[in-house]
Coordinates of C-alpha atoms and ligand atoms in Angstrom, one line a residue:
M1 CA 52.4 -97.3 73.3
A2 CA 55.3 -94.8 73.6
G3 CA 54.5 -91.1 73.6
V4 CA 56.7 -88.4 72.0
A5 CA 56.2 -84.6 72.2
I6 CA 57.7 -82.5 69.4
I7 CA 57.9 -78.8 70.2
G8 CA 57.7 -76.9 66.9
S9 CA 55.7 -77.7 63.7
G10 CA 58.1 -76.4 61.1
P11 CA 59.9 -78.7 58.6
A12 CA 62.2 -80.2 61.2
G13 CA 59.3 -81.1 63.5
C14 CA 57.1 -82.5 60.8
Y15 CA 59.8 -84.5 59.1
L16 CA 60.7 -86.0 62.5
A17 CA 57.1 -86.9 63.2
D18 CA 57.0 -88.6 59.8
Q19 CA 60.2 -90.5 60.3
L20 CA 59.3 -91.6 63.8
L21 CA 56.0 -93.1 62.5
R22 CA 57.9 -95.0 59.8
I23 CA 60.0 -96.7 62.5
L24 CA 57.5 -96.8 65.3
P25 CA 54.0 -96.9 63.6
E26 CA 52.4 -97.5 67.0
A27 CA 53.9 -94.4 68.7
S28 CA 51.7 -91.5 69.7
I29 CA 53.1 -88.1 68.7
D30 CA 52.0 -84.8 69.9
V31 CA 53.2 -81.7 68.0
L32 CA 53.1 -78.5 70.1
E33 CA 53.2 -75.1 68.3
R34 CA 53.4 -71.6 69.9
L35 CA 51.3 -70.0 67.1
P36 CA 47.8 -71.2 66.3
V37 CA 49.0 -72.3 62.9
P38 CA 51.5 -75.0 61.9
F39 CA 54.5 -75.2 59.5
G40 CA 56.9 -72.6 60.9
L41 CA 59.5 -71.7 58.3
I42 CA 57.4 -72.9 55.4
R43 CA 54.7 -70.5 56.3
Y44 CA 56.7 -67.6 57.7
G45 CA 60.2 -68.0 56.3
V46 CA 59.9 -69.2 52.7
A47 CA 59.2 -66.3 50.4
P48 CA 55.6 -65.7 49.4
D49 CA 56.4 -65.9 45.7
H50 CA 58.0 -69.4 46.1
Q51 CA 54.8 -71.3 46.3
G52 CA 56.5 -74.4 44.9
T53 CA 58.5 -74.7 48.2
K54 CA 55.5 -73.6 50.3
S55 CA 53.5 -76.5 48.8
L56 CA 55.6 -78.8 51.0
A57 CA 53.0 -77.7 53.6
R58 CA 50.6 -80.2 52.0
V59 CA 53.1 -83.1 52.8
F60 CA 53.4 -81.8 56.4
D61 CA 49.6 -81.4 56.6
R62 CA 49.2 -85.1 55.9
V63 CA 51.6 -85.9 58.7
L64 CA 49.6 -83.8 61.2
S65 CA 46.3 -85.4 59.9
R66 CA 47.5 -88.9 60.9
E67 CA 45.6 -90.8 63.6
Q68 CA 48.7 -91.2 65.8
V69 CA 49.6 -87.5 65.6
N70 CA 47.9 -84.7 67.6
F71 CA 48.5 -81.0 66.9
F72 CA 48.4 -78.6 69.8
G73 CA 48.6 -75.1 68.3
N74 CA 48.6 -71.9 70.4
V75 CA 50.5 -73.7 73.2
E76 CA 53.8 -72.1 74.2
V77 CA 56.3 -74.0 76.2
G78 CA 57.5 -71.8 79.1
R79 CA 54.1 -70.0 79.2
D80 CA 51.3 -72.5 79.0
V81 CA 53.3 -75.6 79.9
Q82 CA 56.8 -76.1 81.3
L83 CA 59.4 -78.3 79.7
D84 CA 59.8 -80.4 82.8
E85 CA 56.0 -81.0 82.8
L86 CA 56.3 -82.3 79.2
M87 CA 59.3 -84.5 80.3
S88 CA 57.1 -86.0 83.0
F89 CA 54.2 -86.6 80.6
Y90 CA 56.1 -88.1 77.6
D91 CA 58.7 -90.8 77.0
A92 CA 60.7 -88.4 74.8
V93 CA 60.6 -84.7 74.1
V94 CA 62.1 -83.1 71.0
L95 CA 62.9 -79.4 70.4
A96 CA 62.2 -78.4 66.8
T97 CA 62.0 -74.8 67.6
G98 CA 64.2 -73.4 64.9
A99 CA 66.3 -70.2 65.2
E100 CA 64.0 -67.2 65.7
H101 CA 66.3 -64.4 66.6
D102 CA 68.2 -62.3 64.0
R103 CA 72.0 -62.3 64.6
K104 CA 73.1 -58.7 65.2
L105 CA 76.1 -57.1 63.4
G106 CA 77.1 -55.3 66.6
I107 CA 78.1 -52.1 64.8
P108 CA 77.2 -48.5 65.5
G109 CA 73.7 -47.4 64.4
Q110 CA 72.1 -50.8 64.3
E111 CA 69.1 -49.6 66.3
L112 CA 68.3 -46.8 63.8
P113 CA 64.9 -46.8 62.2
G114 CA 65.3 -48.3 58.8
V115 CA 67.7 -51.1 59.9
V116 CA 66.0 -54.5 60.2
G117 CA 67.1 -58.1 60.4
S118 CA 66.1 -60.6 57.8
G119 CA 63.9 -62.6 60.3
A120 CA 61.9 -59.5 61.1
F121 CA 61.7 -58.6 57.4
T122 CA 60.7 -62.1 56.2
H123 CA 58.1 -62.2 59.0
W124 CA 56.7 -58.9 57.8
Y125 CA 56.4 -60.0 54.1
N126 CA 54.9 -63.3 55.3
S127 CA 52.3 -61.7 57.6
H128 CA 53.6 -63.2 60.8
P129 CA 51.2 -62.4 63.6
E130 CA 54.0 -60.9 65.7
S131 CA 55.6 -58.9 62.9
Q132 CA 56.0 -55.1 63.0
T133 CA 54.7 -52.9 60.2
L134 CA 57.6 -51.6 58.2
S135 CA 57.4 -47.9 59.1
V136 CA 60.0 -46.6 56.7
Q137 CA 58.7 -44.8 53.5
G138 CA 60.2 -43.1 50.5
V139 CA 62.7 -45.9 50.0
R140 CA 64.9 -45.3 46.9
S141 CA 67.9 -47.3 47.9
V142 CA 68.2 -50.4 50.0
V143 CA 71.3 -52.2 51.3
V144 CA 71.0 -55.9 51.9
I145 CA 73.9 -57.3 53.9
G146 CA 74.9 -61.0 53.4
N147 CA 75.6 -63.3 50.6
G148 CA 73.3 -66.2 51.3
N149 CA 69.9 -67.4 49.9
V150 CA 68.0 -65.3 52.5
A151 CA 69.6 -62.2 51.1
I152 CA 68.5 -63.3 47.6
D153 CA 64.9 -63.7 48.8
V154 CA 64.9 -60.3 50.3
V155 CA 66.4 -58.7 47.2
R156 CA 63.9 -60.5 44.9
I157 CA 60.8 -59.4 46.9
L158 CA 62.0 -55.8 46.9
A159 CA 62.9 -55.9 43.2
K160 CA 59.7 -57.5 41.8
G161 CA 56.9 -55.5 40.3
S162 CA 53.3 -56.1 41.4
A163 CA 52.3 -58.3 38.5
E164 CA 55.2 -60.7 39.4
F165 CA 53.4 -61.6 42.6
A166 CA 50.4 -63.3 40.9
G167 CA 49.7 -66.6 42.5
S168 CA 51.7 -65.8 45.6
D169 CA 50.3 -65.1 49.1
L170 CA 51.9 -61.7 49.5
A171 CA 49.5 -59.6 51.7
P172 CA 47.8 -56.5 50.3
E173 CA 49.5 -54.2 52.9
V174 CA 52.9 -55.5 51.8
T175 CA 52.0 -55.2 48.1
A176 CA 50.9 -51.6 48.7
W177 CA 54.1 -50.7 50.5
L178 CA 56.2 -52.2 47.7
E179 CA 54.1 -50.4 45.1
T180 CA 54.5 -47.0 46.7
Q181 CA 58.3 -47.0 47.2
P182 CA 60.3 -45.0 44.6
M183 CA 62.8 -47.9 44.5
E184 CA 65.8 -47.4 42.2
T185 CA 68.8 -49.3 43.7
I186 CA 69.2 -52.5 45.8
H187 CA 72.7 -53.1 46.9
I188 CA 73.6 -56.6 47.9
V189 CA 76.8 -56.7 49.9
G190 CA 79.2 -59.6 50.8
R191 CA 82.1 -59.3 53.2
R192 CA 84.1 -61.9 51.2
G193 CA 84.6 -62.4 47.5
P194 CA 82.3 -63.8 44.8
A195 CA 83.8 -67.3 45.1
D196 CA 82.8 -67.4 48.8
A197 CA 79.2 -66.4 48.3
R198 CA 76.8 -68.9 49.7
F199 CA 74.0 -68.4 47.1
T200 CA 72.8 -71.4 45.2
E201 CA 72.9 -71.0 41.5
H202 CA 69.1 -71.5 40.9
E203 CA 68.2 -68.8 43.5
L204 CA 70.8 -66.4 42.1
A205 CA 69.9 -66.9 38.5
E206 CA 66.3 -66.0 39.3
L207 CA 67.4 -62.4 39.9
G208 CA 68.3 -62.3 36.2
T209 CA 64.7 -63.0 35.1
L210 CA 62.9 -60.2 36.9
Q211 CA 60.7 -57.8 34.9
R212 CA 61.6 -54.4 36.3
A213 CA 65.1 -55.1 37.7
R214 CA 68.5 -55.9 36.4
P215 CA 71.5 -57.4 38.3
V216 CA 74.8 -55.5 38.0
V217 CA 78.2 -56.7 39.2
M218 CA 80.1 -53.7 40.5
D219 CA 83.5 -55.1 40.0
P220 CA 83.3 -57.8 37.3
A221 CA 87.1 -58.4 37.4
S222 CA 86.6 -59.9 41.0
V223 CA 84.5 -62.7 39.6
V224 CA 87.3 -65.2 39.2
G225 CA 87.0 -69.0 39.3
D226 CA 84.8 -71.8 38.1
S227 CA 81.4 -72.6 39.5
A228 CA 77.8 -72.2 38.5
V229 CA 77.4 -69.2 40.8
L230 CA 80.4 -67.5 39.4
E231 CA 79.2 -68.2 35.8
T232 CA 75.8 -66.7 36.7
L233 CA 77.5 -63.6 38.1
R234 CA 79.5 -63.3 34.8
C235 CA 76.3 -63.5 32.8
F236 CA 74.9 -60.7 35.0
A237 CA 78.1 -58.6 34.3
A238 CA 77.6 -59.1 30.6
D239 CA 73.9 -58.0 30.6
T240 CA 73.6 -54.5 29.2
R241 CA 69.8 -54.1 29.4
T242 CA 68.4 -51.1 31.3
A243 CA 65.7 -51.4 33.9
P244 CA 64.0 -49.1 36.4
V245 CA 65.6 -51.0 39.4
T246 CA 69.3 -52.1 39.5
I247 CA 70.5 -54.8 41.9
N248 CA 74.2 -54.0 42.5
F249 CA 76.4 -56.8 43.7
H250 CA 79.3 -55.6 45.9
F251 CA 81.9 -57.9 47.4
N252 CA 84.8 -57.7 49.9
L253 CA 83.0 -55.0 52.0
T254 CA 82.7 -55.4 55.8
P255 CA 79.9 -53.5 57.4
A256 CA 81.3 -50.8 59.7
A257 CA 78.4 -48.5 60.7
F258 CA 74.8 -47.6 59.9
L259 CA 74.7 -43.8 59.5
G260 CA 71.9 -41.3 60.1
E261 CA 70.6 -38.7 62.5
V262 CA 67.1 -39.9 63.3
R263 CA 66.8 -42.6 60.7
L264 CA 69.1 -44.6 58.4
S265 CA 70.6 -42.6 55.6
A266 CA 73.6 -44.7 54.5
V267 CA 75.7 -47.8 55.4
Q268 CA 79.4 -47.5 55.8
F269 CA 81.7 -50.4 54.8
R270 CA 85.5 -51.1 55.1
S271 CA 86.9 -52.4 51.9
R272 CA 89.1 -55.5 52.0
H273 CA 91.3 -53.6 49.5
G274 CA 91.6 -50.6 51.8
G275 CA 89.4 -47.5 52.3
V276 CA 85.9 -46.9 53.4
I277 CA 82.8 -46.6 51.2
E278 CA 79.3 -45.4 52.0
L279 CA 76.2 -46.6 50.2
P280 CA 73.1 -44.4 50.6
A281 CA 70.1 -46.3 52.0
Q282 CA 66.7 -45.6 53.6
L283 CA 66.4 -49.3 54.4
A284 CA 69.0 -51.9 55.3
V285 CA 68.2 -55.6 55.8
T286 CA 70.9 -57.7 57.6
C287 CA 70.8 -61.3 56.3
I288 CA 73.6 -62.8 58.4
G289 CA 71.9 -65.7 60.1
Y290 CA 69.8 -66.5 63.1
E291 CA 70.0 -67.8 66.7
S292 CA 67.8 -70.1 68.7
V293 CA 66.0 -68.9 71.7
A294 CA 65.4 -70.6 75.1
C295 CA 62.7 -73.2 75.2
G296 CA 61.4 -73.2 78.8
E297 CA 64.4 -74.2 80.9
A298 CA 66.5 -75.4 77.9
L299 CA 69.0 -72.8 76.9
P300 CA 70.9 -72.4 73.7
V301 CA 74.7 -71.8 73.7
N302 CA 76.1 -69.7 70.9
G303 CA 72.7 -69.8 69.0
S304 CA 71.9 -73.5 69.1
F305 CA 71.3 -76.3 71.7
P306 CA 74.4 -78.4 72.5
N307 CA 73.7 -82.0 71.6
K308 CA 75.2 -85.3 70.7
V309 CA 73.6 -86.6 67.4
G310 CA 70.4 -84.8 68.5
E311 CA 70.4 -85.8 72.1
I312 CA 70.6 -82.9 74.7
K313 CA 70.2 -85.2 77.7
E314 CA 68.3 -88.4 78.5
R315 CA 64.9 -88.4 76.7
L316 CA 65.4 -84.8 75.5
Y317 CA 66.3 -84.4 71.8
V318 CA 66.7 -81.6 69.3
V319 CA 66.4 -81.3 65.4
G320 CA 66.6 -78.7 62.7
W321 CA 68.2 -75.3 63.1
A322 CA 67.9 -75.5 66.9
K323 CA 70.3 -78.5 66.6
R324 CA 72.8 -77.5 63.9
G325 CA 72.4 -73.7 63.6
P326 CA 70.7 -71.9 60.7
S327 CA 72.1 -73.8 57.7
G328 CA 70.9 -76.2 55.1
T329 CA 67.8 -76.3 52.8
I330 CA 64.5 -77.8 53.8
P331 CA 65.3 -81.3 52.6
T332 CA 68.4 -81.3 54.9
N333 CA 65.8 -81.7 57.7
R334 CA 64.5 -84.9 56.2
T335 CA 67.9 -86.6 56.2
E336 CA 68.6 -85.3 59.7
A337 CA 65.2 -86.5 60.9
Q338 CA 65.9 -90.0 59.7
Q339 CA 69.1 -90.1 61.9
V340 CA 67.5 -88.6 65.0
A341 CA 64.4 -90.7 64.7
Q342 CA 66.5 -93.8 64.6
K343 CA 68.3 -92.7 67.7
I344 CA 65.1 -91.9 69.5
A345 CA 63.5 -95.2 68.4
A346 CA 66.6 -97.1 69.7
E347 CA 66.5 -95.4 73.1
L348 CA 62.7 -95.0 73.6
K349 CA 61.2 -97.0 76.4
D350 CA 57.5 -97.1 77.0
S351 CA 57.4 -96.0 80.6
H352 CA 53.6 -95.7 80.8
R353 CA 53.7 -92.0 81.1
P354 CA 50.3 -90.4 80.6
G355 CA 51.2 -88.5 77.4
G356 CA 48.6 -86.3 75.6
A357 CA 45.8 -87.0 78.1
A358 CA 47.9 -85.3 80.8
L359 CA 48.7 -82.4 78.5
R360 CA 45.0 -81.9 77.6
Q361 CA 44.0 -82.0 81.3
L362 CA 46.7 -79.4 82.2
L363 CA 45.8 -77.1 79.3
D364 CA 42.1 -77.3 80.3
E365 CA 43.0 -76.5 83.9
R366 CA 45.0 -73.5 82.8
Q367 CA 42.2 -72.5 80.4
V368 CA 44.5 -72.6 77.4
R369 CA 42.5 -72.7 74.1
W370 CA 44.6 -74.9 71.9
V371 CA 44.1 -75.4 68.2
D372 CA 43.8 -79.0 67.2
Y373 CA 44.1 -80.3 63.6
P374 CA 40.4 -79.8 62.6
A375 CA 40.6 -76.3 64.0
W376 CA 43.8 -75.5 62.0
R377 CA 41.9 -76.8 58.9
R378 CA 39.2 -74.2 59.5
I379 CA 41.8 -71.5 59.6
D380 CA 43.3 -72.8 56.4
V381 CA 39.9 -72.8 54.7
A382 CA 39.1 -69.3 55.9
E383 CA 42.5 -68.0 54.6
R384 CA 42.0 -69.5 51.2
A385 CA 38.4 -68.2 51.0
R386 CA 39.5 -64.6 51.6
A387 CA 42.2 -64.5 48.9
R388 CA 41.8 -61.7 46.4
D389 CA 43.6 -60.0 43.5
G390 CA 45.1 -63.2 42.1
R391 CA 46.5 -64.4 45.4
C392 CA 46.3 -68.1 46.5
R393 CA 45.7 -67.2 50.2
E394 CA 45.3 -64.2 52.4
K395 CA 46.8 -65.0 55.8
L396 CA 45.0 -64.0 58.9
A397 CA 47.5 -61.6 60.4
T398 CA 46.7 -61.8 64.1
A399 CA 46.5 -64.7 66.5
S400 CA 43.0 -63.6 67.6
A401 CA 41.7 -63.6 64.0
M402 CA 43.2 -67.1 63.7
L403 CA 41.5 -68.3 66.9
E404 CA 38.2 -66.8 65.7
A405 CA 38.4 -68.7 62.5
A406 CA 39.5 -71.8 64.3
F407 CA 36.5 -71.9 66.7
Y408 CA 33.9 -70.3 64.6
Q409 CA 30.9 -72.6 64.3
P410 CA 28.8 -71.8 61.2
L411 CA 25.0 -71.7 62.0
V412 CA 23.2 -74.7 60.7
S413 CA 19.9 -73.7 59.2
Ligands
NAP501 P1 73.9 -68.2 55.0 O1 73.8 -69.0 53.7 O2 74.8 -68.8 56.1 O3 74.5 -66.8 54.6 C1 74.8 -65.8 55.6 C2 75.6 -64.7 55.0 O4 75.8 -63.7 56.0 C3 77.0 -65.1 54.5 O5 77.3 -64.5 53.3 C4 77.9 -64.6 55.6 O6 79.2 -64.3 55.2 C5 77.2 -63.4 56.0 N1 77.6 -62.9 57.3 C6 77.5 -63.5 58.5 N2 78.0 -62.7 59.5 C7 78.3 -61.6 58.9 C8 78.9 -60.3 59.4 N3 79.2 -60.2 60.7 N4 79.1 -59.3 58.5 C9 78.8 -59.5 57.2 N5 78.3 -60.6 56.7 C10 78.1 -61.7 57.5 O7 72.5 -67.9 55.7 P2 71.1 -67.5 55.2 O8 71.2 -66.7 53.9 O9 70.5 -66.9 56.4 O10 70.4 -68.9 54.9 C11 70.2 -69.8 55.9 C12 70.0 -71.2 55.3 O11 68.7 -71.3 54.6 C13 71.1 -71.5 54.2 O12 71.4 -72.8 54.3 C14 70.3 -71.2 52.9 O13 70.8 -71.9 51.8 C15 68.9 -71.7 53.3 N6 67.9 -71.0 52.4 C16 67.6 -71.6 51.3 C17 66.7 -71.0 50.4 C18 66.3 -71.7 49.1 O14 66.8 -72.8 48.9 N7 65.6 -71.0 48.3 C19 66.2 -69.8 50.7 C20 66.5 -69.1 51.9 C21 67.4 -69.8 52.8 P3 80.4 -65.4 55.4 O15 80.2 -66.4 54.4 O16 81.6 -64.6 55.1 O17 80.3 -65.9 56.8

């Protein structure tokens, strides 16, 4: 029975496990995850008010629950086990480690308090155990840089009123922060024109349905052309409602500097049409993409792992954002997983390597407390049980709280 280790339990890793089992129902698949909890981007990237998308976790949960699949949460490659050790234990190893680092703009002022990347920001609003508390207060004006769907997510979370988070899993601390900011304006800024924006129409249109916010197109004459996104922007431009918060769409502005003495006060842009403009801001979120980080000895080049149809080298493969860079929606991973699973299946040889038994022994020797599938289920139950105020879940926000829930044994009376 061939053994495969998948590093990463987000959509790319879970779809690959699923696809491999369709082709190789006898294979044994071990899914390793750095955090004690699975699902990566679904849990910590997808916005808390998009529970429809987050419900894909149920599909992935069924994959992890299968007899041939073992979950090893709280196991970090490079810390608890080395990549070459995994290569010696398994017939094939797959990196499904995503793209964790925020790309940087590389302009003056980017280290000022008040400037954050979208990865850090989405981790914060999704209660990632390694996220930093947002220290900035008194936010009246925000600048969101980038014209992709992540920028839309960030704008929507900032623009919504508390009642609009019913049924979400937004944490009480995040709700409290949003409630206490005197938010008036959210600027969303693209370096190219409206026709080049990468929003999808459904995500963009949602901004026109918010209760306390109204989208405004700053230069309606620039919205030229024929597409669903452009049509939506024209609808925004024709909307004359008033609302406490305005979402101002700016185009053709290239970020030039973050300004401020001790903290951010404005963002400076160069206009494509000439001149410089400054938008006041106490918070700026850069939504300009992500880069993969090293996985043990495997190093990314320009943000992703060089590969040929998913193969990095013999028996080592890659899927998802780690393979192709940070693009595509979650279902893109399913299509890609089909291709890479076929390649792995065609090349896989059962070389009688020890597989999960060797990994377990090594983790025991190193006293690594890994979270298996039943232990993850206990975390899941604990998080659902502590949900309050109309939320569907209240995530445990530290790894130690997760481990406590994972290994807590209720007293039997
Ligand atoms: P994206 O769609 O690639 O958008 C990145 C944006 O950043 C682009 O507007 C890009 O402008 C801009 N940008 C890059 N470098 C820049 C620079 N130096 N200065 C100014 N602007 C810069 O990426 P994303 O929004 O991070 O989303 C990643 C993927 O996840 C996408 O495929 C997205 O559709 C998907 N996603 C989907 C959903 C959903 O379906 N609900 C939600 C979130 C994310 P240029 O175009 O000029 O390069």
